[in-house]
Amino acid sequence: MKIFQLCLLTLSGMLTGCSTLDVHSDHDPSADFSKYRTYSWAPTPAGQEPSDSSGVPSGLVEKRIRGAADSLLPAKGLTPAAAGQEGDVVLHDRITQKEKVQSSNVGVGVGLGFGYGPWSGFGAGYPGGSTYQYTQGTVVLDFVEAKSKTLVWRGSATDAASSPEDSPGKIREAVTKILEKYPPSLSRK
């Protein structure tokens, strides 16, 4: 029975460890994305610095998000605005966190019947399961049209938060997957 419990625990750990990014995007259908050629970053409002649950200082998180986006946006037709100038779109970035609990309920039952009529039979079952608590992190990128100050595109990626050692790679992966959906006309397939 202990081997069975160990197998259940291992299986539930493997299933929770196989998390994948959950990526979403939305846009203003009236926006003409072909006219956006330059971008600039919005200053981070005081008291709203991005952070993550792994203890990485917020300035590093913001630097990683913006660095990843800066390296990917030229391939999307967007270049940084000249120093001191506002781009056609102003980018806003943030990270949100939420504590989550995932449970796995796996049970095994065995039944055996012999004899005559309803007076025979045997049944046994083992309820198994485990719970796993983790922090879920979401990276959000907003594109705001500079002239009208309206949100024209939003992308987000959600996954389990990672350790400080894994944070740079996870953030880059999230930003990459988000920007695969920009601009909306090119991401529809």
mmCIF file of C-alpha atoms in Angstrom:
data_model
loop_
_atom_site.group_PDB
_atom_site.id
_atom_site.type_symbol
_atom_site.label_atom_id
_atom_site.label_comp_id
_atom_site.label_asym_id
_atom_site.label_seq_id
_atom_site.Cartn_x
_atom_site.Cartn_y
_atom_site.Cartn_z
ATOM 1 C CA MET A 1 0.000 0.000 0.000
ATOM 2 C CA LYS A 2 2.905 2.371 0.703
ATOM 3 C CA ILE A 3 4.184 1.873 -2.843
ATOM 4 C CA PHE A 4 0.732 2.753 -4.179
ATOM 5 C CA GLN A 5 0.648 5.947 -2.094
ATOM 6 C CA LEU A 6 4.128 6.879 -3.296
ATOM 7 C CA CYS A 7 3.063 6.354 -6.926
ATOM 8 C CA LEU A 8 0.015 8.590 -6.429
ATOM 9 C CA LEU A 9 2.122 11.301 -4.843
ATOM 10 C CA THR A 10 4.697 11.119 -7.646
ATOM 11 C CA LEU A 11 1.997 11.268 -10.332
ATOM 12 C CA SER A 12 0.291 14.275 -8.773
ATOM 13 C CA GLY A 13 3.663 16.027 -8.458
ATOM 14 C CA MET A 14 4.415 15.359 -12.108
ATOM 15 C CA LEU A 15 1.038 16.714 -13.189
ATOM 16 C CA THR A 16 1.425 19.916 -11.194
ATOM 17 C CA GLY A 17 4.993 20.308 -12.437
ATOM 18 C CA CYS A 18 3.835 20.254 -16.060
ATOM 19 C CA SER A 19 2.315 23.700 -15.948
ATOM 20 C CA THR A 20 2.261 25.712 -19.119
ATOM 21 C CA LEU A 21 1.807 29.378 -19.761
ATOM 22 C CA ASP A 22 -1.793 30.474 -20.107
ATOM 23 C CA VAL A 23 -1.591 33.326 -22.646
ATOM 24 C CA HIS A 24 -4.417 35.698 -23.563
ATOM 25 C CA SER A 25 -4.762 38.868 -25.591
ATOM 26 C CA ASP A 26 -7.502 41.318 -26.430
ATOM 27 C CA HIS A 27 -7.626 44.403 -28.608
ATOM 28 C CA ASP A 28 -9.759 47.305 -29.742
ATOM 29 C CA PRO A 29 -11.130 46.216 -33.134
ATOM 30 C CA SER A 30 -11.337 49.837 -34.288
ATOM 31 C CA ALA A 31 -7.604 50.442 -33.720
ATOM 32 C CA ASP A 32 -5.396 50.652 -36.820
ATOM 33 C CA PHE A 33 -2.283 48.767 -35.718
ATOM 34 C CA SER A 34 -0.493 49.490 -39.007
ATOM 35 C CA LYS A 35 -0.025 53.139 -37.997
ATOM 36 C CA TYR A 36 1.884 52.300 -34.808
ATOM 37 C CA ARG A 37 5.609 52.516 -35.555
ATOM 38 C CA THR A 38 7.186 53.698 -32.300
ATOM 39 C CA TYR A 39 6.701 52.924 -28.633
ATOM 40 C CA SER A 40 7.762 54.275 -25.275
ATOM 41 C CA TRP A 41 7.458 52.911 -21.754
ATOM 42 C CA ALA A 42 5.134 54.499 -19.226
ATOM 43 C CA PRO A 43 6.852 55.478 -15.991
ATOM 44 C CA THR A 44 6.042 53.109 -13.155
ATOM 45 C CA PRO A 45 3.708 54.842 -10.682
ATOM 46 C CA ALA A 46 5.150 55.103 -7.175
ATOM 47 C CA GLY A 47 3.985 52.263 -4.974
ATOM 48 C CA GLN A 48 3.058 50.056 -7.925
ATOM 49 C CA GLU A 49 6.428 48.609 -8.817
ATOM 50 C CA PRO A 50 6.205 45.121 -10.307
ATOM 51 C CA SER A 51 7.452 42.337 -8.049
ATOM 52 C CA ASP A 52 7.395 38.598 -7.844
ATOM 53 C CA SER A 53 7.031 36.101 -5.028
ATOM 54 C CA SER A 54 10.574 34.797 -5.257
ATOM 55 C CA GLY A 55 12.146 37.810 -3.592
ATOM 56 C CA VAL A 56 13.537 39.326 -6.783
ATOM 57 C CA PRO A 57 13.625 43.106 -6.297
ATOM 58 C CA SER A 58 10.948 44.898 -8.272
ATOM 59 C CA GLY A 59 13.428 46.916 -10.326
ATOM 60 C CA LEU A 60 14.958 43.708 -11.656
ATOM 61 C CA VAL A 61 11.563 42.309 -12.638
ATOM 62 C CA GLU A 62 10.668 45.465 -14.545
ATOM 63 C CA LYS A 63 14.082 45.494 -16.218
ATOM 64 C CA ARG A 64 13.589 41.882 -17.349
ATOM 65 C CA ILE A 65 10.095 42.503 -18.727
ATOM 66 C CA ARG A 66 11.141 45.626 -20.589
ATOM 67 C CA GLY A 67 14.409 44.118 -21.800
ATOM 68 C CA ALA A 68 12.609 41.114 -23.263
ATOM 69 C CA ALA A 69 9.987 43.315 -24.931
ATOM 70 C CA ASP A 70 12.620 45.743 -26.266
ATOM 71 C CA SER A 71 14.426 42.869 -27.974
ATOM 72 C CA LEU A 72 11.231 41.462 -29.540
ATOM 73 C CA LEU A 73 9.256 44.548 -30.592
ATOM 74 C CA PRO A 74 11.427 45.563 -33.600
ATOM 75 C CA ALA A 75 10.423 42.283 -35.274
ATOM 76 C CA LYS A 76 6.815 43.404 -34.782
ATOM 77 C CA GLY A 77 7.450 46.711 -36.562
ATOM 78 C CA LEU A 78 7.798 48.821 -33.408
ATOM 79 C CA THR A 79 10.954 50.750 -32.582
ATOM 80 C CA PRO A 80 11.710 52.794 -29.475
ATOM 81 C CA ALA A 81 10.719 56.461 -29.679
ATOM 82 C CA ALA A 82 13.527 59.019 -29.602
ATOM 83 C CA ALA A 83 14.787 59.884 -26.126
ATOM 84 C CA GLY A 84 12.366 62.196 -24.369
ATOM 85 C CA GLN A 85 9.632 61.569 -26.957
ATOM 86 C CA GLU A 86 6.401 59.650 -26.528
ATOM 87 C CA GLY A 87 5.861 56.787 -28.958
ATOM 88 C CA ASP A 88 2.774 56.092 -31.034
ATOM 89 C CA VAL A 89 1.891 53.620 -28.288
ATOM 90 C CA VAL A 90 2.852 53.784 -24.629
ATOM 91 C CA LEU A 91 3.547 50.424 -23.020
ATOM 92 C CA HIS A 92 2.549 49.618 -19.453
ATOM 93 C CA ASP A 93 3.831 46.502 -17.702
ATOM 94 C CA ARG A 94 2.914 44.831 -14.450
ATOM 95 C CA ILE A 95 2.993 41.562 -12.578
ATOM 96 C CA THR A 96 0.204 40.286 -10.369
ATOM 97 C CA GLN A 97 0.358 37.406 -7.903
ATOM 98 C CA LYS A 98 -2.231 35.112 -6.407
ATOM 99 C CA GLU A 99 -1.902 32.244 -3.953
ATOM 100 C CA LYS A 100 -3.448 29.080 -5.398
ATOM 101 C CA VAL A 101 -4.121 25.542 -4.193
ATOM 102 C CA GLN A 102 -4.232 22.619 -6.578
ATOM 103 C CA SER A 103 -5.573 19.278 -5.480
ATOM 104 C CA SER A 104 -5.373 15.887 -7.059
ATOM 105 C CA ASN A 105 -7.970 13.293 -6.112
ATOM 106 C CA VAL A 106 -7.065 9.870 -7.391
ATOM 107 C CA GLY A 107 -8.814 6.864 -5.899
ATOM 108 C CA VAL A 108 -8.711 3.163 -6.631
ATOM 109 C CA GLY A 109 -11.561 0.718 -6.149
ATOM 110 C CA VAL A 110 -11.773 -3.055 -6.500
ATOM 111 C CA GLY A 111 -14.923 -5.140 -6.667
ATOM 112 C CA LEU A 112 -15.423 -8.882 -6.727
ATOM 113 C CA GLY A 113 -18.647 -10.847 -6.912
ATOM 114 C CA PHE A 114 -19.279 -14.566 -6.481
ATOM 115 C CA GLY A 115 -22.030 -16.772 -5.200
ATOM 116 C CA TYR A 116 -25.740 -16.639 -5.944
ATOM 117 C CA GLY A 117 -28.015 -13.605 -5.979
ATOM 118 C CA PRO A 118 -27.570 -10.324 -4.189
ATOM 119 C CA TRP A 119 -26.023 -11.967 -1.126
ATOM 120 C CA SER A 120 -22.517 -12.234 -2.506
ATOM 121 C CA GLY A 121 -19.868 -9.698 -3.353
ATOM 122 C CA PHE A 122 -16.886 -7.817 -2.090
ATOM 123 C CA GLY A 123 -15.710 -4.261 -2.570
ATOM 124 C CA ALA A 124 -12.731 -2.243 -1.444
ATOM 125 C CA GLY A 125 -11.519 1.224 -2.242
ATOM 126 C CA TYR A 126 -8.671 3.534 -1.448
ATOM 127 C CA PRO A 127 -9.245 7.280 -1.548
ATOM 128 C CA GLY A 128 -6.046 9.024 -2.534
ATOM 129 C CA GLY A 129 -5.103 12.580 -3.190
ATOM 130 C CA SER A 130 -2.802 15.436 -2.433
ATOM 131 C CA THR A 131 -2.815 19.212 -2.361
ATOM 132 C CA TYR A 132 -0.192 21.616 -3.588
ATOM 133 C CA GLN A 133 0.000 25.302 -2.700
ATOM 134 C CA TYR A 134 1.800 27.680 -5.051
ATOM 135 C CA THR A 135 1.969 31.284 -6.161
ATOM 136 C CA GLN A 136 0.527 32.075 -9.572
ATOM 137 C CA GLY A 137 2.128 34.997 -11.373
ATOM 138 C CA THR A 138 0.738 36.961 -14.310
ATOM 139 C CA VAL A 139 2.714 39.271 -16.593
ATOM 140 C CA VAL A 140 0.530 41.912 -18.276
ATOM 141 C CA LEU A 141 1.519 44.196 -21.166
ATOM 142 C CA ASP A 142 -0.829 47.034 -22.139
ATOM 143 C CA PHE A 143 -0.471 49.099 -25.326
ATOM 144 C CA VAL A 144 -2.074 52.531 -24.946
ATOM 145 C CA GLU A 145 -2.449 54.799 -27.968
ATOM 146 C CA ALA A 146 -0.528 57.966 -27.099
ATOM 147 C CA LYS A 147 -2.828 60.456 -28.847
ATOM 148 C CA SER A 148 -6.172 59.190 -27.578
ATOM 149 C CA LYS A 149 -4.875 57.696 -24.290
ATOM 150 C CA THR A 150 -7.000 54.596 -24.931
ATOM 151 C CA LEU A 151 -6.035 50.985 -24.399
ATOM 152 C CA VAL A 152 -5.713 49.342 -27.824
ATOM 153 C CA TRP A 153 -4.138 45.975 -26.947
ATOM 154 C CA ARG A 154 -3.545 43.864 -23.849
ATOM 155 C CA GLY A 155 -1.602 40.645 -23.541
ATOM 156 C CA SER A 156 -1.079 38.492 -20.473
ATOM 157 C CA ALA A 157 0.651 35.255 -19.529
ATOM 158 C CA THR A 158 -0.013 33.304 -16.338
ATOM 159 C CA ASP A 159 2.030 30.497 -14.785
ATOM 160 C CA ALA A 160 3.320 29.291 -11.448
ATOM 161 C CA ALA A 161 5.860 31.763 -10.048
ATOM 162 C CA SER A 162 9.428 30.530 -10.129
ATOM 163 C CA SER A 163 12.531 30.697 -8.008
ATOM 164 C CA PRO A 164 14.912 33.664 -8.324
ATOM 165 C CA GLU A 165 17.256 31.520 -10.433
ATOM 166 C CA ASP A 166 14.482 30.691 -12.916
ATOM 167 C CA SER A 167 12.841 34.130 -12.938
ATOM 168 C CA PRO A 168 14.754 35.677 -15.894
ATOM 169 C CA GLY A 169 13.949 32.759 -18.188
ATOM 170 C CA LYS A 170 10.310 32.547 -17.115
ATOM 171 C CA ILE A 171 9.780 36.289 -17.616
ATOM 172 C CA ARG A 172 11.385 36.193 -21.068
ATOM 173 C CA GLU A 173 9.251 33.196 -22.038
ATOM 174 C CA ALA A 174 6.089 34.971 -20.830
ATOM 175 C CA VAL A 175 6.878 38.171 -22.751
ATOM 176 C CA THR A 176 7.767 36.166 -25.876
ATOM 177 C CA LYS A 177 4.474 34.260 -25.786
ATOM 178 C CA ILE A 178 2.500 37.455 -25.139
ATOM 179 C CA LEU A 179 4.090 39.292 -28.069
ATOM 180 C CA GLU A 180 3.464 36.344 -30.399
ATOM 181 C CA LYS A 181 -0.137 37.567 -30.318
ATOM 182 C CA TYR A 182 0.767 41.132 -31.388
ATOM 183 C CA PRO A 183 -0.362 42.668 -33.687
ATOM 184 C CA PRO A 184 -3.769 40.999 -33.638
ATOM 185 C CA SER A 185 -4.160 40.767 -37.434
ATOM 186 C CA LEU A 186 -0.927 38.761 -37.742
ATOM 187 C CA SER A 187 -1.608 36.464 -34.799
ATOM 188 C CA ARG A 188 -4.885 35.053 -36.155
ATOM 189 C CA LYS A 189 -4.196 31.757 -37.868
#
